[in-house]
Amino acid sequence: MGLENYFWKGKSVFLTGHTGFKGSWLALWLSSLGANVHGYSLNSPTNPNLFSVIGVEPLLASHTIGDVRDYEKLSKKLKQTQAEIIIHMAAQPLVRKSYADPIETYSTNVMGTVNVLESVRHSESVKAVVNITTDKCYENQEWVWAYRENEPMGGYDPYSNSKGCSELVTSAYRNSFFLTQEIRLASARAGNVIGGGDWSEDRLVPDILASILNQKIVKIRNPNAIRPWQHVLEPLSGYLCLAEKLYKDEGQKYSGGWNFGPKEDDAKPVSWIVDRLTKQMGKEDAWEVDVSPKLHEANYLKLDCSKAKHHLNWEPRWSLSNAIEKIAEWYEAYQKNADMREICLNQISEYQKT
């Protein structure tokens, strides 16, 4: 694995979206590696939320509640932090919400990216930037083979399309400005992320667990849809590895798009996840198909991660079965009022030793 823990000690990192599910895990991990993490984000979108449950705020060098659509505030804060590395995760991340509010989705995911990169353009401290997009940024042809980084951008729904736009913005800024400024800029496209501490609305694992805890039948929209499922620590390790390579690189070898997904045999249908997780939680066969009208969602999606494996020495460490075990372990500990920061740190440590 390409990640070198000692690299992060003392590094100034500007992390947008640090109050979200993935952002909270990443902020905790970076902090444990000795990085000075400057968080910039809206308040956590759910209650409960991982950011509060594991107490991320006291671990940060600075914590700013702000919107990436607010260029003046964002740019000012970035300059103040003198950050060397930017990891941009702030987004409107839900497909179904993008149908309900496409304006918010596009303004956050497209103009938010523009504002981050424009702030970087006027910064004298930044050396490396990783823009987090999604596996859904590709023009989905519903074909059986996995998408590679050179496939065309697209997206049927506003969320997926906005992330394709974010990729195009990233490419334009790299080619127009950052090559001459010697700022290394990459984008990271991860699969469907699952893990402990996700209470997001309209997401598979939180919906399953909420139904189990409320002793209700889990309703599943698309049980046959195949996705590149992966534990949250998998793509986060990829982001860290990529950021490190960008920072150290004297050229533009690592700039561009990167896929971080599971091994091919872990791209499973939704029904597989539901069966395993309900069984792990002692609630077998506690689900049924939701027959209400459905909005369009991709049915078949896989990522080819050969580039990351070859050039970054990155590949997934945990199988999907192992990921399900870790999720069940996390929520069982939460129900017992365990120290959840310690649980998260233990899982990070276990992951790194795998």
mmCIF file of C-alpha atoms in Angstrom:
data_model
loop_
_atom_site.group_PDB
_atom_site.id
_atom_site.type_symbol
_atom_site.label_atom_id
_atom_site.label_comp_id
_atom_site.label_asym_id
_atom_site.label_seq_id
_atom_site.Cartn_x
_atom_site.Cartn_y
_atom_site.Cartn_z
ATOM 1 C CA MET A 1 0.000 0.000 0.000
ATOM 2 C CA GLY A 2 1.358 3.402 -0.986
ATOM 3 C CA LEU A 3 0.227 5.279 2.162
ATOM 4 C CA GLU A 4 3.099 6.352 4.426
ATOM 5 C CA ASN A 5 1.833 7.411 7.845
ATOM 6 C CA TYR A 6 4.810 9.589 8.796
ATOM 7 C CA PHE A 7 4.278 11.795 5.736
ATOM 8 C CA TRP A 8 1.227 13.479 7.286
ATOM 9 C CA LYS A 9 2.780 14.597 10.555
ATOM 10 C CA GLY A 10 2.642 18.397 10.696
ATOM 11 C CA LYS A 11 1.088 18.778 7.242
ATOM 12 C CA SER A 12 -1.558 21.522 6.931
ATOM 13 C CA VAL A 13 -4.651 19.983 5.309
ATOM 14 C CA PHE A 14 -7.772 21.891 4.239
ATOM 15 C CA LEU A 15 -10.700 19.444 4.239
ATOM 16 C CA THR A 16 -14.099 20.501 2.922
ATOM 17 C CA GLY A 17 -17.123 18.466 3.955
ATOM 18 C CA HIS A 18 -15.433 17.385 7.185
ATOM 19 C CA THR A 19 -18.725 17.154 9.114
ATOM 20 C CA GLY A 20 -20.191 14.529 6.786
ATOM 21 C CA PHE A 21 -19.951 10.751 7.082
ATOM 22 C CA LYS A 22 -16.827 10.250 4.949
ATOM 23 C CA GLY A 23 -15.398 13.598 6.033
ATOM 24 C CA SER A 24 -15.618 12.704 9.729
ATOM 25 C CA TRP A 25 -13.817 9.403 9.199
ATOM 26 C CA LEU A 26 -11.126 11.181 7.158
ATOM 27 C CA ALA A 27 -10.700 14.035 9.653
ATOM 28 C CA LEU A 28 -10.237 11.493 12.453
ATOM 29 C CA TRP A 29 -7.732 9.484 10.412
ATOM 30 C CA LEU A 30 -5.717 12.545 9.380
ATOM 31 C CA SER A 31 -5.665 13.795 12.951
ATOM 32 C CA SER A 32 -4.423 10.412 14.170
ATOM 33 C CA LEU A 33 -1.580 10.666 11.620
ATOM 34 C CA GLY A 34 -0.511 14.018 13.070
ATOM 35 C CA ALA A 35 -1.889 16.309 10.365
ATOM 36 C CA ASN A 36 -3.177 19.806 11.168
ATOM 37 C CA VAL A 37 -6.695 19.531 9.773
ATOM 38 C CA HIS A 38 -8.642 22.669 8.890
ATOM 39 C CA GLY A 39 -12.278 21.750 8.322
ATOM 40 C CA TYR A 40 -14.701 23.795 6.222
ATOM 41 C CA SER A 41 -18.275 22.545 5.891
ATOM 42 C CA LEU A 42 -21.934 23.053 6.583
ATOM 43 C CA ASN A 43 -23.277 21.607 9.826
ATOM 44 C CA SER A 44 -23.735 17.858 9.893
ATOM 45 C CA PRO A 45 -26.847 16.999 7.862
ATOM 46 C CA THR A 46 -28.204 14.364 10.271
ATOM 47 C CA ASN A 47 -28.891 13.888 13.956
ATOM 48 C CA PRO A 48 -27.243 11.767 15.240
ATOM 49 C CA ASN A 49 -24.113 12.238 13.155
ATOM 50 C CA LEU A 50 -20.633 10.746 13.186
ATOM 51 C CA PHE A 51 -18.900 14.122 13.579
ATOM 52 C CA SER A 52 -20.513 14.634 17.003
ATOM 53 C CA VAL A 53 -20.620 10.990 18.074
ATOM 54 C CA ILE A 54 -16.835 10.569 17.801
ATOM 55 C CA GLY A 55 -15.982 14.151 18.823
ATOM 56 C CA VAL A 56 -14.069 15.338 15.765
ATOM 57 C CA GLU A 57 -14.104 19.091 16.461
ATOM 58 C CA PRO A 58 -11.560 19.115 19.344
ATOM 59 C CA LEU A 59 -9.105 17.246 17.102
ATOM 60 C CA LEU A 60 -9.067 19.943 14.414
ATOM 61 C CA ALA A 61 -6.640 22.809 13.930
ATOM 62 C CA SER A 62 -9.675 24.874 12.903
ATOM 63 C CA HIS A 63 -13.376 24.205 12.376
ATOM 64 C CA THR A 64 -15.327 26.537 10.093
ATOM 65 C CA ILE A 65 -19.019 26.269 9.343
ATOM 66 C CA GLY A 66 -19.248 27.578 5.805
ATOM 67 C CA ASP A 67 -20.737 26.893 2.385
ATOM 68 C CA VAL A 68 -18.476 26.138 -0.576
ATOM 69 C CA ARG A 69 -20.835 28.309 -2.617
ATOM 70 C CA ASP A 70 -19.602 31.310 -0.584
ATOM 71 C CA TYR A 71 -16.429 32.121 -2.495
ATOM 72 C CA GLU A 72 -15.334 35.089 -0.361
ATOM 73 C CA LYS A 73 -15.551 33.196 2.927
ATOM 74 C CA LEU A 74 -13.995 30.057 1.479
ATOM 75 C CA SER A 75 -11.090 31.885 -0.147
ATOM 76 C CA LYS A 76 -10.363 33.942 2.972
ATOM 77 C CA LYS A 77 -10.332 30.864 5.199
ATOM 78 C CA LEU A 78 -8.074 28.920 2.859
ATOM 79 C CA LYS A 79 -5.520 31.743 2.836
ATOM 80 C CA GLN A 80 -5.603 31.947 6.631
ATOM 81 C CA THR A 81 -4.811 28.250 7.046
ATOM 82 C CA GLN A 82 -1.787 28.293 4.717
ATOM 83 C CA ALA A 83 -2.821 24.780 3.735
ATOM 84 C CA GLU A 84 -0.468 22.677 1.635
ATOM 85 C CA ILE A 85 -2.970 19.945 0.720
ATOM 86 C CA ILE A 86 -6.654 20.345 -0.182
ATOM 87 C CA ILE A 87 -9.124 17.455 -0.071
ATOM 88 C CA HIS A 88 -12.461 18.653 -1.415
ATOM 89 C CA MET A 89 -15.334 16.446 -0.245
ATOM 90 C CA ALA A 90 -18.173 18.936 0.342
ATOM 91 C CA ALA A 91 -21.111 18.037 -1.895
ATOM 92 C CA GLN A 92 -24.800 17.384 -2.264
ATOM 93 C CA PRO A 93 -24.294 13.589 -2.368
ATOM 94 C CA LEU A 94 -27.739 12.058 -2.908
ATOM 95 C CA VAL A 95 -29.215 10.987 -6.245
ATOM 96 C CA ARG A 96 -32.863 11.211 -5.182
ATOM 97 C CA LYS A 97 -32.391 14.608 -3.507
ATOM 98 C CA SER A 98 -30.899 15.879 -6.773
ATOM 99 C CA TYR A 99 -34.229 15.221 -8.473
ATOM 100 C CA ALA A 100 -36.033 17.218 -5.754
ATOM 101 C CA ASP A 101 -33.543 20.129 -5.772
ATOM 102 C CA PRO A 102 -31.362 20.203 -8.892
ATOM 103 C CA ILE A 103 -30.409 23.864 -8.364
ATOM 104 C CA GLU A 104 -28.809 23.147 -4.980
ATOM 105 C CA THR A 105 -27.142 20.060 -6.431
ATOM 106 C CA TYR A 106 -25.547 21.866 -9.376
ATOM 107 C CA SER A 107 -24.636 24.996 -7.424
ATOM 108 C CA THR A 108 -22.948 22.961 -4.682
ATOM 109 C CA ASN A 109 -21.279 20.300 -6.793
ATOM 110 C CA VAL A 110 -20.250 22.434 -9.773
ATOM 111 C CA MET A 111 -19.833 26.010 -8.515
ATOM 112 C CA GLY A 112 -18.577 24.673 -5.186
ATOM 113 C CA THR A 113 -15.762 22.978 -7.094
ATOM 114 C CA VAL A 114 -15.109 26.161 -9.073
ATOM 115 C CA ASN A 115 -14.884 28.167 -5.841
ATOM 116 C CA VAL A 116 -12.466 25.705 -4.239
ATOM 117 C CA LEU A 117 -10.183 25.636 -7.280
ATOM 118 C CA GLU A 118 -10.371 29.405 -7.750
ATOM 119 C CA SER A 119 -9.374 29.812 -4.091
ATOM 120 C CA VAL A 120 -6.473 27.445 -4.683
ATOM 121 C CA ARG A 121 -5.441 29.429 -7.772
ATOM 122 C CA HIS A 122 -4.973 32.521 -5.599
ATOM 123 C CA SER A 123 -3.219 30.668 -2.779
ATOM 124 C CA GLU A 124 0.553 30.679 -2.360
ATOM 125 C CA SER A 125 0.702 27.667 -0.046
ATOM 126 C CA VAL A 126 -1.193 24.869 -1.826
ATOM 127 C CA LYS A 127 0.834 22.147 -3.525
ATOM 128 C CA ALA A 128 -1.677 19.329 -4.024
ATOM 129 C CA VAL A 129 -5.447 19.088 -4.470
ATOM 130 C CA VAL A 130 -7.729 16.038 -4.549
ATOM 131 C CA ASN A 131 -11.310 16.638 -5.709
ATOM 132 C CA ILE A 132 -13.624 13.840 -4.609
ATOM 133 C CA THR A 133 -16.307 13.043 -7.174
ATOM 134 C CA THR A 134 -18.041 9.667 -7.670
ATOM 135 C CA ASP A 135 -18.205 6.501 -9.713
ATOM 136 C CA LYS A 136 -21.457 7.897 -11.126
ATOM 137 C CA CYS A 137 -19.609 10.657 -13.021
ATOM 138 C CA TYR A 138 -19.204 8.339 -16.015
ATOM 139 C CA GLU A 139 -21.653 8.233 -18.884
ATOM 140 C CA ASN A 140 -23.310 4.996 -17.801
ATOM 141 C CA GLN A 141 -23.916 2.624 -20.704
ATOM 142 C CA GLU A 142 -25.147 -0.191 -18.428
ATOM 143 C CA TRP A 143 -22.455 -2.422 -19.879
ATOM 144 C CA VAL A 144 -20.940 -5.398 -18.045
ATOM 145 C CA TRP A 145 -17.300 -4.288 -17.942
ATOM 146 C CA ALA A 146 -15.814 -1.805 -15.506
ATOM 147 C CA TYR A 147 -15.270 1.885 -16.299
ATOM 148 C CA ARG A 148 -11.744 3.189 -16.747
ATOM 149 C CA GLU A 149 -10.559 6.720 -16.021
ATOM 150 C CA ASN A 150 -10.509 7.699 -19.703
ATOM 151 C CA GLU A 151 -14.205 6.898 -20.262
ATOM 152 C CA PRO A 152 -16.415 9.914 -21.113
ATOM 153 C CA MET A 153 -18.124 11.873 -18.362
ATOM 154 C CA GLY A 154 -21.915 11.955 -18.285
ATOM 155 C CA GLY A 155 -24.647 11.226 -15.779
ATOM 156 C CA TYR A 156 -28.366 10.665 -16.263
ATOM 157 C CA ASP A 157 -29.652 12.275 -13.060
ATOM 158 C CA PRO A 158 -28.707 15.753 -11.738
ATOM 159 C CA TYR A 159 -26.389 14.375 -9.041
ATOM 160 C CA SER A 160 -24.398 12.125 -11.377
ATOM 161 C CA ASN A 161 -24.342 14.790 -14.067
ATOM 162 C CA SER A 162 -23.179 17.476 -11.636
ATOM 163 C CA LYS A 163 -20.265 15.267 -10.629
ATOM 164 C CA GLY A 164 -19.390 14.751 -14.289
ATOM 165 C CA CYS A 165 -19.406 18.543 -14.583
ATOM 166 C CA SER A 166 -17.148 18.775 -11.521
ATOM 167 C CA GLU A 167 -14.697 16.469 -13.292
ATOM 168 C CA LEU A 168 -14.727 18.715 -16.372
ATOM 169 C CA VAL A 169 -14.151 21.793 -14.191
ATOM 170 C CA THR A 170 -11.218 20.007 -12.557
ATOM 171 C CA SER A 171 -9.683 19.201 -15.939
ATOM 172 C CA ALA A 172 -10.148 22.794 -17.166
ATOM 173 C CA TYR A 173 -8.472 24.305 -14.085
ATOM 174 C CA ARG A 174 -5.601 21.852 -14.304
ATOM 175 C CA ASN A 175 -4.933 22.602 -17.964
ATOM 176 C CA SER A 176 -5.637 26.343 -17.845
ATOM 177 C CA PHE A 177 -3.938 27.360 -14.592
ATOM 178 C CA PHE A 178 -2.307 24.703 -12.446
ATOM 179 C CA LEU A 179 0.256 23.322 -14.883
ATOM 180 C CA THR A 180 2.069 26.667 -14.918
ATOM 181 C CA GLN A 181 1.563 27.202 -11.172
ATOM 182 C CA GLU A 182 3.017 23.767 -10.407
ATOM 183 C CA ILE A 183 -0.047 22.803 -8.398
ATOM 184 C CA ARG A 184 -0.898 19.130 -8.737
ATOM 185 C CA LEU A 185 -4.629 18.453 -9.105
ATOM 186 C CA ALA A 186 -6.367 15.082 -9.249
ATOM 187 C CA SER A 187 -9.912 13.765 -8.956
ATOM 188 C CA ALA A 188 -10.936 10.614 -7.106
ATOM 189 C CA ARG A 189 -13.917 8.493 -8.139
ATOM 190 C CA ALA A 190 -15.033 6.067 -5.449
ATOM 191 C CA GLY A 191 -17.664 3.374 -5.379
ATOM 192 C CA ASN A 192 -20.686 3.035 -3.114
ATOM 193 C CA VAL A 193 -19.279 3.634 0.359
ATOM 194 C CA ILE A 194 -20.641 1.903 3.448
ATOM 195 C CA GLY A 195 -19.490 1.928 7.063
ATOM 196 C CA GLY A 196 -20.313 2.649 10.672
ATOM 197 C CA GLY A 197 -21.672 6.075 11.558
ATOM 198 C CA ASP A 198 -23.699 6.748 8.428
ATOM 199 C CA TRP A 199 -27.138 8.136 9.235
ATOM 200 C CA SER A 200 -27.689 9.739 5.825
ATOM 201 C CA GLU A 201 -31.230 9.816 4.548
ATOM 202 C CA ASP A 202 -32.070 7.577 1.603
ATOM 203 C CA ARG A 203 -28.897 5.477 1.797
ATOM 204 C CA LEU A 204 -28.993 1.676 1.819
ATOM 205 C CA VAL A 205 -27.156 0.772 5.043
ATOM 206 C CA PRO A 206 -28.730 3.516 7.221
ATOM 207 C CA ASP A 207 -32.169 2.574 5.862
ATOM 208 C CA ILE A 208 -31.586 -1.093 6.704
ATOM 209 C CA LEU A 209 -30.367 -0.360 10.222
ATOM 210 C CA ALA A 210 -33.128 2.157 10.936
ATOM 211 C CA SER A 211 -35.752 -0.388 9.912
ATOM 212 C CA ILE A 212 -34.149 -3.085 12.068
ATOM 213 C CA LEU A 213 -33.912 -0.806 15.116
ATOM 214 C CA ASN A 214 -37.534 0.299 14.640
ATOM 215 C CA GLN A 215 -38.609 -3.324 14.101
ATOM 216 C CA LYS A 216 -39.954 -2.576 10.642
ATOM 217 C CA ILE A 217 -39.612 -4.402 7.341
ATOM 218 C CA VAL A 218 -36.765 -2.982 5.223
ATOM 219 C CA LYS A 219 -38.091 -1.701 1.878
ATOM 220 C CA ILE A 220 -35.615 -1.927 -0.999
ATOM 221 C CA ARG A 221 -36.075 -0.001 -4.267
ATOM 222 C CA ASN A 222 -33.757 -1.844 -6.641
ATOM 223 C CA PRO A 223 -32.693 -5.218 -5.201
ATOM 224 C CA ASN A 224 -30.989 -6.326 -8.427
ATOM 225 C CA ALA A 225 -28.947 -3.159 -8.968
ATOM 226 C CA ILE A 226 -25.206 -3.898 -8.929
ATOM 227 C CA ARG A 227 -22.837 -1.416 -7.314
ATOM 228 C CA PRO A 228 -19.112 -1.287 -6.408
ATOM 229 C CA TRP A 229 -19.646 -1.514 -2.637
ATOM 230 C CA GLN A 230 -16.702 -0.785 -0.338
ATOM 231 C CA HIS A 231 -16.008 0.041 3.284
ATOM 232 C CA VAL A 232 -15.442 3.767 3.845
ATOM 233 C CA LEU A 233 -11.795 3.243 4.789
ATOM 234 C CA GLU A 234 -11.003 1.837 1.337
ATOM 235 C CA PRO A 235 -11.459 5.015 -0.730
ATOM 236 C CA LEU A 236 -10.165 7.208 2.100
ATOM 237 C CA SER A 237 -6.881 5.293 2.038
ATOM 238 C CA GLY A 238 -6.809 5.918 -1.711
ATOM 239 C CA TYR A 239 -7.351 9.662 -1.262
ATOM 240 C CA LEU A 240 -4.525 9.852 1.274
ATOM 241 C CA CYS A 241 -2.185 7.859 -0.921
ATOM 242 C CA LEU A 242 -3.029 9.998 -3.955
ATOM 243 C CA ALA A 243 -2.570 13.280 -2.047
ATOM 244 C CA GLU A 244 0.827 12.127 -0.822
ATOM 245 C CA LYS A 245 1.963 11.198 -4.333
ATOM 246 C CA LEU A 246 0.750 14.548 -5.707
ATOM 247 C CA TYR A 247 2.574 16.454 -2.981
ATOM 248 C CA LYS A 248 5.872 14.666 -3.543
ATOM 249 C CA ASP A 249 5.715 14.688 -7.351
ATOM 250 C CA GLU A 250 7.835 17.323 -9.087
ATOM 251 C CA GLY A 251 5.824 16.963 -12.302
ATOM 252 C CA GLN A 252 2.241 16.098 -13.142
ATOM 253 C CA LYS A 253 2.541 12.296 -13.162
ATOM 254 C CA TYR A 254 -0.267 11.775 -10.665
ATOM 255 C CA SER A 255 -2.596 14.558 -11.836
ATOM 256 C CA GLY A 256 -5.812 13.379 -13.498
ATOM 257 C CA GLY A 257 -8.680 11.052 -12.599
ATOM 258 C CA TRP A 258 -8.381 7.969 -10.368
ATOM 259 C CA ASN A 259 -10.804 5.143 -9.582
ATOM 260 C CA PHE A 260 -10.948 3.663 -6.073
ATOM 261 C CA GLY A 261 -13.317 0.723 -6.003
ATOM 262 C CA PRO A 262 -13.576 -2.827 -4.659
ATOM 263 C CA LYS A 263 -12.319 -6.001 -6.237
ATOM 264 C CA GLU A 264 -14.522 -7.087 -9.108
ATOM 265 C CA ASP A 265 -16.176 -9.948 -7.240
ATOM 266 C CA ASP A 266 -17.305 -7.485 -4.545
ATOM 267 C CA ALA A 267 -19.533 -5.592 -6.989
ATOM 268 C CA LYS A 268 -22.741 -7.134 -5.662
ATOM 269 C CA PRO A 269 -26.490 -6.590 -6.085
ATOM 270 C CA VAL A 270 -28.348 -4.623 -3.433
ATOM 271 C CA SER A 271 -30.143 -7.797 -2.304
ATOM 272 C CA TRP A 272 -26.785 -9.383 -1.364
ATOM 273 C CA ILE A 273 -25.965 -6.478 0.960
ATOM 274 C CA VAL A 274 -29.410 -6.559 2.545
ATOM 275 C CA ASP A 275 -29.299 -10.314 3.120
ATOM 276 C CA ARG A 276 -25.841 -10.242 4.717
ATOM 277 C CA LEU A 277 -26.423 -7.206 6.904
ATOM 278 C CA THR A 278 -29.844 -8.295 8.193
ATOM 279 C CA LYS A 279 -28.372 -11.723 8.962
ATOM 280 C CA GLN A 280 -25.376 -10.140 10.718
ATOM 281 C CA MET A 281 -27.786 -8.082 12.841
ATOM 282 C CA GLY A 282 -29.920 -11.144 13.640
ATOM 283 C CA LYS A 283 -32.893 -10.082 11.482
ATOM 284 C CA GLU A 284 -32.887 -12.472 8.517
ATOM 285 C CA ASP A 285 -35.465 -12.057 5.736
ATOM 286 C CA ALA A 286 -36.585 -8.709 7.188
ATOM 287 C CA TRP A 287 -36.930 -6.947 3.822
ATOM 288 C CA GLU A 288 -39.237 -6.610 0.844
ATOM 289 C CA VAL A 289 -39.259 -4.843 -2.522
ATOM 290 C CA ASP A 290 -40.568 -1.267 -2.510
ATOM 291 C CA VAL A 291 -43.202 -1.163 -5.239
ATOM 292 C CA SER A 292 -43.719 2.635 -5.166
ATOM 293 C CA PRO A 293 -42.830 4.602 -8.348
ATOM 294 C CA LYS A 294 -39.083 4.856 -8.908
ATOM 295 C CA LEU A 295 -36.827 7.573 -10.276
ATOM 296 C CA HIS A 296 -34.111 6.534 -12.702
ATOM 297 C CA GLU A 297 -30.980 5.100 -11.089
ATOM 298 C CA ALA A 298 -28.136 3.213 -12.740
ATOM 299 C CA ASN A 299 -28.648 -0.558 -12.653
ATOM 300 C CA TYR A 300 -25.120 -1.766 -13.358
ATOM 301 C CA LEU A 301 -21.910 -0.006 -12.371
ATOM 302 C CA LYS A 302 -18.334 -1.206 -11.855
ATOM 303 C CA LEU A 303 -14.949 0.523 -11.630
ATOM 304 C CA ASP A 304 -11.626 -0.576 -13.092
ATOM 305 C CA CYS A 305 -8.930 0.277 -10.516
ATOM 306 C CA SER A 306 -5.914 -1.012 -12.450
ATOM 307 C CA LYS A 307 -4.425 2.482 -12.673
ATOM 308 C CA ALA A 308 -4.415 2.968 -8.871
ATOM 309 C CA LYS A 309 -3.026 -0.523 -8.326
ATOM 310 C CA HIS A 310 -0.213 -0.046 -10.835
ATOM 311 C CA HIS A 311 0.789 3.572 -10.165
ATOM 312 C CA LEU A 312 -0.168 4.112 -6.516
ATOM 313 C CA ASN A 313 0.341 0.591 -5.208
ATOM 314 C CA TRP A 314 -3.226 0.825 -3.896
ATOM 315 C CA GLU A 315 -5.782 -1.941 -3.817
ATOM 316 C CA PRO A 316 -8.705 -2.817 -1.538
ATOM 317 C CA ARG A 317 -7.822 -4.615 1.691
ATOM 318 C CA TRP A 318 -11.185 -5.663 3.121
ATOM 319 C CA SER A 319 -13.624 -7.963 1.368
ATOM 320 C CA LEU A 320 -17.257 -6.944 1.259
ATOM 321 C CA SER A 321 -18.074 -9.675 3.784
ATOM 322 C CA ASN A 322 -15.479 -8.206 6.123
ATOM 323 C CA ALA A 323 -16.916 -4.718 5.574
ATOM 324 C CA ILE A 324 -20.379 -5.964 6.593
ATOM 325 C CA GLU A 325 -18.897 -7.477 9.766
ATOM 326 C CA LYS A 326 -17.208 -4.167 10.643
ATOM 327 C CA ILE A 327 -20.447 -2.234 10.117
ATOM 328 C CA ALA A 328 -22.406 -4.591 12.372
ATOM 329 C CA GLU A 329 -19.619 -4.411 14.947
ATOM 330 C CA TRP A 330 -19.729 -0.595 14.861
ATOM 331 C CA TYR A 331 -23.495 -0.288 15.351
ATOM 332 C CA GLU A 332 -23.595 -2.954 18.046
ATOM 333 C CA ALA A 333 -20.925 -0.992 19.945
ATOM 334 C CA TYR A 334 -22.909 2.212 19.442
ATOM 335 C CA GLN A 335 -26.043 0.618 20.902
ATOM 336 C CA LYS A 336 -23.982 -0.321 23.968
ATOM 337 C CA ASN A 337 -22.784 3.302 24.419
ATOM 338 C CA ALA A 338 -19.159 2.399 23.738
ATOM 339 C CA ASP A 339 -16.437 4.988 23.103
ATOM 340 C CA MET A 340 -17.115 5.360 19.382
ATOM 341 C CA ARG A 341 -14.006 7.412 18.643
ATOM 342 C CA GLU A 342 -11.986 4.513 20.020
ATOM 343 C CA ILE A 343 -14.029 2.051 17.951
ATOM 344 C CA CYS A 344 -13.299 4.067 14.796
ATOM 345 C CA LEU A 345 -9.593 4.363 15.612
ATOM 346 C CA ASN A 346 -9.449 0.618 16.253
ATOM 347 C CA GLN A 347 -11.036 -0.087 12.882
ATOM 348 C CA ILE A 348 -8.586 2.289 11.172
ATOM 349 C CA SER A 349 -5.705 0.495 12.913
ATOM 350 C CA GLU A 350 -7.077 -2.921 11.916
ATOM 351 C CA TYR A 351 -7.462 -1.748 8.341
ATOM 352 C CA GLN A 352 -3.890 -0.476 8.148
ATOM 353 C CA LYS A 353 -2.537 -3.754 9.516
ATOM 354 C CA THR A 354 -4.494 -5.889 7.037
#
